[in-house]
């Protein structure tokens, strides 16, 4: 069973940067590719970026050029570097396989103030 633990969120001003981490434990072979999702208040959860075990990446248009996903396979950890943050990036951020196949973690909140 895979467990996912997200961290690194926090209040940030518009234009600022933040790096999120997702630590995976358990049967990590089932979480490839792995992605970052977000859920804004009143909206559905959406996939914003994902990365394969080989390092191929894909981004939602809304974050392309501002967010960078990376992974450290040895540490079973995936990162999301977020720059030029906007108030519309405010959400709870989660990691999971893409598409999601394992239990969701608790997420990490990212409020972006204007």
CSV table of N, CA and C in Angstrom, one decimal:
chain,number,residue,atom,x,y,z
A,1,UNK,N,0.8,-1.2,0.0
A,1,UNK,CA,0.0,0.0,0.0
A,1,UNK,C,0.9,1.2,0.0
A,2,UNK,N,0.5,2.2,-0.9
A,2,UNK,CA,1.3,3.4,-1.0
A,2,UNK,C,0.8,4.5,-0.1
A,3,UNK,N,1.7,5.2,0.6
A,3,UNK,CA,1.3,6.3,1.4
A,3,UNK,C,2.0,7.6,0.8
A,4,UNK,N,1.2,8.6,0.6
A,4,UNK,CA,1.7,9.9,0.1
A,4,UNK,C,1.6,11.0,1.1
A,5,UNK,N,2.7,11.7,1.3
A,5,UNK,CA,2.7,12.8,2.3
A,5,UNK,C,3.2,14.1,1.6
A,6,UNK,N,2.4,15.0,1.5
A,6,UNK,CA,2.7,16.3,0.9
A,6,UNK,C,3.1,17.3,1.9
A,7,UNK,N,4.1,18.2,1.6
A,7,UNK,CA,4.5,19.2,2.5
A,7,UNK,C,5.1,20.4,1.7
A,8,UNK,N,5.3,21.5,2.4
A,8,UNK,CA,5.9,22.6,1.8
A,8,UNK,C,5.0,23.8,1.5
A,9,UNK,N,3.7,23.6,1.7
A,9,UNK,CA,2.8,24.7,1.5
A,9,UNK,C,2.9,25.8,2.5
A,10,UNK,N,2.2,26.9,2.2
A,10,UNK,CA,2.2,28.0,3.2
A,10,UNK,C,1.7,29.3,2.4
A,11,UNK,N,1.4,30.3,3.2
A,11,UNK,CA,1.0,31.6,2.6
A,11,UNK,C,2.1,32.2,1.9
A,12,UNK,N,1.8,32.7,0.7
A,12,UNK,CA,2.8,33.4,-0.1
A,12,UNK,C,2.2,34.5,-0.9
A,13,UNK,N,2.9,35.6,-1.1
A,13,UNK,CA,2.4,36.7,-1.8
A,13,UNK,C,2.4,36.5,-3.3
A,14,UNK,N,1.6,37.1,-4.0
A,14,UNK,CA,1.6,37.0,-5.5
A,14,UNK,C,3.0,37.4,-6.0
A,15,UNK,N,3.4,36.6,-7.0
A,15,UNK,CA,4.8,36.8,-7.5
A,15,UNK,C,5.8,36.0,-6.8
A,16,UNK,N,5.5,35.4,-5.7
A,16,UNK,CA,6.5,34.7,-4.9
A,16,UNK,C,6.6,33.3,-5.4
A,17,UNK,N,7.5,32.5,-4.7
A,17,UNK,CA,7.8,31.1,-5.1
A,17,UNK,C,7.6,30.2,-3.9
A,18,UNK,N,7.5,28.9,-4.2
A,18,UNK,CA,7.3,27.9,-3.2
A,18,UNK,C,7.7,26.6,-3.8
A,19,UNK,N,8.3,25.7,-3.0
A,19,UNK,CA,8.6,24.4,-3.4
A,19,UNK,C,7.8,23.3,-2.6
A,20,UNK,N,7.0,22.5,-3.2
A,20,UNK,CA,6.3,21.5,-2.6
A,20,UNK,C,7.1,20.2,-2.7
A,21,UNK,N,6.9,19.3,-1.7
A,21,UNK,CA,7.5,18.0,-1.7
A,21,UNK,C,6.4,16.9,-1.5
A,22,UNK,N,6.6,15.8,-2.1
A,22,UNK,CA,5.7,14.6,-1.9
A,22,UNK,C,6.5,13.4,-1.7
A,23,UNK,N,6.5,12.9,-0.5
A,23,UNK,CA,7.2,11.7,-0.1
A,23,UNK,C,6.3,10.5,-0.2
A,24,UNK,N,6.8,9.5,-1.0
A,24,UNK,CA,6.0,8.2,-1.2
A,24,UNK,C,6.6,7.1,-0.4
A,25,UNK,N,5.8,6.3,0.2
A,25,UNK,CA,6.3,5.0,0.8
A,25,UNK,C,5.4,3.9,0.5
A,26,UNK,N,6.0,2.7,0.6
A,26,UNK,CA,5.2,1.5,0.3
A,26,UNK,C,5.5,1.0,-1.1
A,27,UNK,N,4.5,0.5,-1.8
A,27,UNK,CA,4.6,-0.1,-3.1
A,27,UNK,C,4.7,1.1,-4.2
A,28,UNK,N,5.8,1.7,-4.2
A,28,UNK,CA,5.9,2.9,-5.1
A,28,UNK,C,6.0,2.6,-6.6
A,29,UNK,N,6.1,1.3,-6.9
A,29,UNK,CA,6.1,1.0,-8.4
A,29,UNK,C,4.8,1.3,-9.0
A,30,UNK,N,3.7,1.4,-8.2
A,30,UNK,CA,2.4,1.7,-8.7
A,30,UNK,C,2.1,3.2,-9.0
A,31,UNK,N,3.1,4.0,-8.7
A,31,UNK,CA,2.8,5.5,-8.9
A,31,UNK,C,3.7,6.1,-9.9
A,32,UNK,N,3.6,5.5,-11.1
A,32,UNK,CA,4.3,6.1,-12.3
A,32,UNK,C,3.4,6.1,-13.5
A,33,UNK,N,3.3,7.2,-14.2
A,33,UNK,CA,3.9,8.5,-13.8
A,33,UNK,C,3.2,9.1,-12.5
A,34,UNK,N,3.8,10.0,-11.9
A,34,UNK,CA,3.3,10.7,-10.7
A,34,UNK,C,3.1,12.1,-11.0
A,35,UNK,N,2.0,12.7,-10.4
A,35,UNK,CA,1.7,14.0,-10.7
A,35,UNK,C,1.3,14.9,-9.5
A,36,UNK,N,1.2,16.1,-9.7
A,36,UNK,CA,0.7,17.1,-8.7
A,36,UNK,C,-0.7,17.5,-9.2
A,37,UNK,N,-1.6,17.5,-8.3
A,37,UNK,CA,-3.0,18.0,-8.5
A,37,UNK,C,-3.2,19.1,-7.5
A,38,UNK,N,-4.3,19.9,-7.8
A,38,UNK,CA,-4.7,20.9,-6.9
A,38,UNK,C,-6.2,21.0,-6.9
A,39,UNK,N,-6.7,21.5,-5.8
A,39,UNK,CA,-8.2,21.7,-5.7
A,39,UNK,C,-8.4,23.0,-5.0
A,40,UNK,N,-9.0,23.9,-5.8
A,40,UNK,CA,-9.3,25.2,-5.3
A,40,UNK,C,-10.7,25.2,-4.7
A,41,UNK,N,-11.0,26.1,-3.8
A,41,UNK,CA,-12.3,26.1,-3.1
A,41,UNK,C,-13.4,26.1,-4.1
A,42,UNK,N,-14.3,25.2,-4.0
A,42,UNK,CA,-15.5,25.2,-4.8
A,42,UNK,C,-15.2,24.6,-6.2
A,43,UNK,N,-14.1,24.1,-6.5
A,43,UNK,CA,-13.7,23.6,-7.8
A,43,UNK,C,-13.3,22.1,-7.7
A,44,UNK,N,-13.3,21.5,-8.9
A,44,UNK,CA,-12.9,20.1,-8.9
A,44,UNK,C,-11.3,20.0,-8.9
A,45,UNK,N,-10.9,18.9,-8.4
A,45,UNK,CA,-9.4,18.6,-8.4
A,45,UNK,C,-8.9,18.5,-9.8
A,46,UNK,N,-7.8,19.2,-10.1
A,46,UNK,CA,-7.2,19.1,-11.4
A,46,UNK,C,-5.7,18.7,-11.4
A,47,UNK,N,-5.3,18.1,-12.5
A,47,UNK,CA,-3.9,17.7,-12.6
A,47,UNK,C,-3.1,18.9,-13.2
A,48,UNK,N,-2.1,19.3,-12.5
A,48,UNK,CA,-1.3,20.5,-13.0
A,48,UNK,C,0.0,20.1,-13.6
A,49,UNK,N,0.6,18.9,-13.2
A,49,UNK,CA,1.8,18.5,-13.8
A,49,UNK,C,2.1,17.0,-13.5
A,50,UNK,N,2.7,16.3,-14.4
A,50,UNK,CA,3.1,15.0,-14.1
A,50,UNK,C,4.5,14.6,-14.7
A,51,UNK,N,5.1,13.6,-14.1
A,51,UNK,CA,6.4,13.3,-14.6
A,51,UNK,C,6.6,11.7,-14.6
A,52,UNK,N,7.2,11.2,-15.6
A,52,UNK,CA,7.4,9.8,-15.7
A,52,UNK,C,8.7,9.4,-15.0
A,53,UNK,N,8.9,8.1,-14.8
A,53,UNK,CA,10.1,7.6,-14.1
A,53,UNK,C,11.4,8.0,-14.9
A,54,UNK,N,11.2,8.2,-16.2
A,54,UNK,CA,12.3,8.6,-17.1
A,54,UNK,C,12.5,10.1,-17.1
A,55,UNK,N,11.6,10.9,-16.5
A,55,UNK,CA,11.8,12.3,-16.4
A,55,UNK,C,11.0,13.1,-17.4
A,56,UNK,N,10.2,12.5,-18.2
A,56,UNK,CA,9.3,13.2,-19.2
A,56,UNK,C,8.3,13.9,-18.4
A,57,UNK,N,8.0,15.2,-18.7
A,57,UNK,CA,7.1,16.0,-18.0
A,57,UNK,C,6.0,16.6,-18.8
A,58,UNK,N,4.9,16.9,-18.2
A,58,UNK,CA,3.7,17.5,-18.9
A,58,UNK,C,3.1,18.5,-17.9
A,59,UNK,N,2.6,19.6,-18.4
A,59,UNK,CA,2.0,20.6,-17.6
A,59,UNK,C,0.7,21.1,-18.1
A,60,UNK,N,-0.2,21.5,-17.2
A,60,UNK,CA,-1.4,22.2,-17.6
A,60,UNK,C,-1.0,23.6,-18.1
A,61,UNK,N,-1.8,24.1,-19.1
A,61,UNK,CA,-1.5,25.4,-19.7
A,61,UNK,C,-1.4,26.5,-18.6
A,62,UNK,N,-2.2,26.4,-17.6
A,62,UNK,CA,-2.3,27.4,-16.6
A,62,UNK,C,-1.0,27.6,-15.8
A,63,UNK,N,-0.2,26.6,-15.8
A,63,UNK,CA,1.0,26.6,-15.0
A,63,UNK,C,2.3,26.5,-15.8
A,64,UNK,N,2.1,26.3,-17.1
A,64,UNK,CA,3.3,26.1,-18.0
A,64,UNK,C,4.2,27.3,-17.9
A,65,UNK,N,5.5,27.1,-17.8
A,65,UNK,CA,6.4,28.2,-17.7
A,65,UNK,C,6.6,28.7,-16.3
A,66,UNK,N,5.8,28.4,-15.4
A,66,UNK,CA,5.9,28.9,-14.0
A,66,UNK,C,6.2,27.8,-13.0
A,67,UNK,N,5.7,26.6,-13.2
A,67,UNK,CA,5.9,25.4,-12.3
A,67,UNK,C,6.8,24.4,-13.0
A,68,UNK,N,7.6,23.8,-12.2
A,68,UNK,CA,8.5,22.7,-12.6
A,68,UNK,C,8.4,21.5,-11.7
A,69,UNK,N,8.1,20.4,-12.3
A,69,UNK,CA,8.0,19.2,-11.5
A,69,UNK,C,9.3,18.4,-11.7
A,70,UNK,N,9.7,17.8,-10.6
A,70,UNK,CA,10.9,16.9,-10.7
A,70,UNK,C,10.8,15.8,-9.7
A,71,UNK,N,11.7,14.8,-9.8
A,71,UNK,CA,11.6,13.7,-8.9
A,71,UNK,C,12.9,13.1,-8.6
A,72,UNK,N,13.0,12.6,-7.4
A,72,UNK,CA,14.3,11.9,-6.9
A,72,UNK,C,13.9,10.5,-6.7
A,73,UNK,N,14.1,9.6,-7.6
A,73,UNK,CA,13.7,8.2,-7.5
A,73,UNK,C,14.3,7.5,-6.3
A,74,UNK,N,15.5,7.9,-6.0
A,74,UNK,CA,16.2,7.2,-4.9
A,74,UNK,C,15.6,7.6,-3.6
A,75,UNK,N,15.0,8.7,-3.5
A,75,UNK,CA,14.3,9.2,-2.3
A,75,UNK,C,12.8,9.0,-2.3
A,76,UNK,N,12.3,8.5,-3.5
A,76,UNK,CA,10.8,8.3,-3.7
A,76,UNK,C,10.1,9.7,-3.4
A,77,UNK,N,10.7,10.7,-3.9
A,77,UNK,CA,10.1,12.1,-3.6
A,77,UNK,C,9.9,12.8,-4.9
A,78,UNK,N,8.8,13.5,-5.0
A,78,UNK,CA,8.5,14.3,-6.1
A,78,UNK,C,8.4,15.8,-5.6
A,79,UNK,N,8.9,16.7,-6.4
A,79,UNK,CA,8.8,18.1,-6.1
A,79,UNK,C,8.0,18.9,-7.1
A,80,UNK,N,7.5,20.0,-6.6
A,80,UNK,CA,6.9,21.0,-7.5
A,80,UNK,C,7.4,22.4,-7.1
A,81,UNK,N,8.2,22.9,-8.0
A,81,UNK,CA,8.7,24.2,-7.8
A,81,UNK,C,7.8,25.2,-8.5
A,82,UNK,N,7.2,26.1,-7.7
A,82,UNK,CA,6.2,27.1,-8.2
A,82,UNK,C,6.8,28.5,-8.1
A,83,UNK,N,6.8,29.2,-9.2
A,83,UNK,CA,7.3,30.5,-9.3
A,83,UNK,C,6.2,31.4,-9.9
A,84,UNK,N,6.4,32.7,-9.7
A,84,UNK,CA,5.4,33.7,-10.2
A,84,UNK,C,4.0,33.3,-9.9
A,85,UNK,N,3.8,33.0,-8.6
A,85,UNK,CA,2.5,32.6,-8.1
A,85,UNK,C,1.5,33.6,-8.3
A,86,UNK,N,0.2,33.2,-8.5
A,86,UNK,CA,-0.9,34.1,-8.7
A,86,UNK,C,-2.0,33.7,-7.7
A,87,UNK,N,-2.9,34.7,-7.4
A,87,UNK,CA,-4.0,34.4,-6.5
A,87,UNK,C,-4.8,33.2,-7.0
A,88,UNK,N,-4.9,33.0,-8.3
A,88,UNK,CA,-5.7,31.9,-8.8
A,88,UNK,C,-5.0,30.5,-8.6
A,89,UNK,N,-3.7,30.5,-8.1
A,89,UNK,CA,-3.0,29.3,-7.8
A,89,UNK,C,-3.4,28.8,-6.4
A,90,UNK,N,-4.2,29.6,-5.7
A,90,UNK,CA,-4.6,29.2,-4.3
A,90,UNK,C,-5.4,27.9,-4.4
A,91,UNK,N,-4.9,26.9,-3.6
A,91,UNK,CA,-5.6,25.6,-3.6
A,91,UNK,C,-4.9,24.7,-2.6
A,92,UNK,N,-5.5,23.6,-2.4
A,92,UNK,CA,-4.8,22.5,-1.7
A,92,UNK,C,-4.1,21.6,-2.8
A,93,UNK,N,-2.8,21.4,-2.6
A,93,UNK,CA,-2.1,20.6,-3.6
A,93,UNK,C,-1.8,19.2,-3.1
A,94,UNK,N,-2.0,18.3,-4.0
A,94,UNK,CA,-1.9,16.8,-3.7
A,94,UNK,C,-1.0,16.2,-4.7
A,95,UNK,N,-0.4,15.0,-4.4
A,95,UNK,CA,0.3,14.2,-5.4
A,95,UNK,C,-0.4,12.9,-5.5
A,96,UNK,N,-0.3,12.3,-6.6
A,96,UNK,CA,-0.8,10.9,-6.8
A,96,UNK,C,-0.3,10.5,-8.2
A,97,UNK,N,-0.6,9.2,-8.5
A,97,UNK,CA,-0.3,8.8,-9.9
A,97,UNK,C,-1.2,9.5,-10.9
A,98,UNK,N,-0.8,9.4,-12.1
A,98,UNK,CA,-1.5,10.1,-13.2
A,98,UNK,C,-1.9,9.0,-14.2
A,99,UNK,N,-3.2,8.6,-14.3
A,99,UNK,CA,-4.3,9.0,-13.4
A,99,UNK,C,-4.2,8.5,-12.0
A,100,UNK,N,-5.0,9.0,-11.1
A,100,UNK,CA,-4.9,8.7,-9.7
A,100,UNK,C,-5.3,7.2,-9.4
A,101,UNK,N,-4.4,6.5,-8.7
A,101,UNK,CA,-4.7,5.1,-8.5
A,101,UNK,C,-4.5,4.7,-7.0
A,102,UNK,N,-4.0,5.6,-6.2
A,102,UNK,CA,-3.8,5.3,-4.8
A,102,UNK,C,-4.5,6.2,-3.9
A,103,UNK,N,-4.5,5.9,-2.6
A,103,UNK,CA,-5.2,6.8,-1.7
A,103,UNK,C,-4.6,8.2,-1.6
A,104,UNK,N,-5.5,9.2,-1.5
A,104,UNK,CA,-5.0,10.6,-1.5
A,104,UNK,C,-4.4,10.8,-0.1
A,105,UNK,N,-3.3,11.7,-0.1
A,105,UNK,CA,-2.8,12.2,1.1
A,105,UNK,C,-3.6,13.3,1.6
A,106,UNK,N,-3.1,14.0,2.6
A,106,UNK,CA,-3.8,15.1,3.2
A,106,UNK,C,-3.7,16.4,2.5
A,107,UNK,N,-2.7,16.4,1.6
A,107,UNK,CA,-2.5,17.6,0.8
A,107,UNK,C,-1.8,18.7,1.6
A,108,UNK,N,-1.4,19.8,0.9
A,108,UNK,CA,-0.7,20.9,1.5
A,108,UNK,C,-1.3,22.2,0.9
A,109,UNK,N,-1.7,23.1,1.8
A,109,UNK,CA,-2.4,24.3,1.4
A,109,UNK,C,-1.4,25.3,0.9
A,110,UNK,N,-1.8,26.0,-0.2
A,110,UNK,CA,-1.1,27.1,-0.7
A,110,UNK,C,-2.0,28.3,-1.0
A,111,UNK,N,-2.1,29.2,0.0
A,111,UNK,CA,-2.9,30.4,-0.2
A,111,UNK,C,-1.9,31.5,-0.8
A,112,UNK,N,-2.4,32.1,-1.9
A,112,UNK,CA,-1.6,33.1,-2.5
A,112,UNK,C,-2.3,34.5,-2.4
A,113,UNK,N,-1.7,35.4,-1.7
A,113,UNK,CA,-2.4,36.7,-1.4
A,113,UNK,C,-2.0,37.7,-2.6
A,114,UNK,N,-3.0,38.5,-2.8
A,114,UNK,CA,-2.8,39.5,-3.9
A,114,UNK,C,-2.1,40.8,-3.4
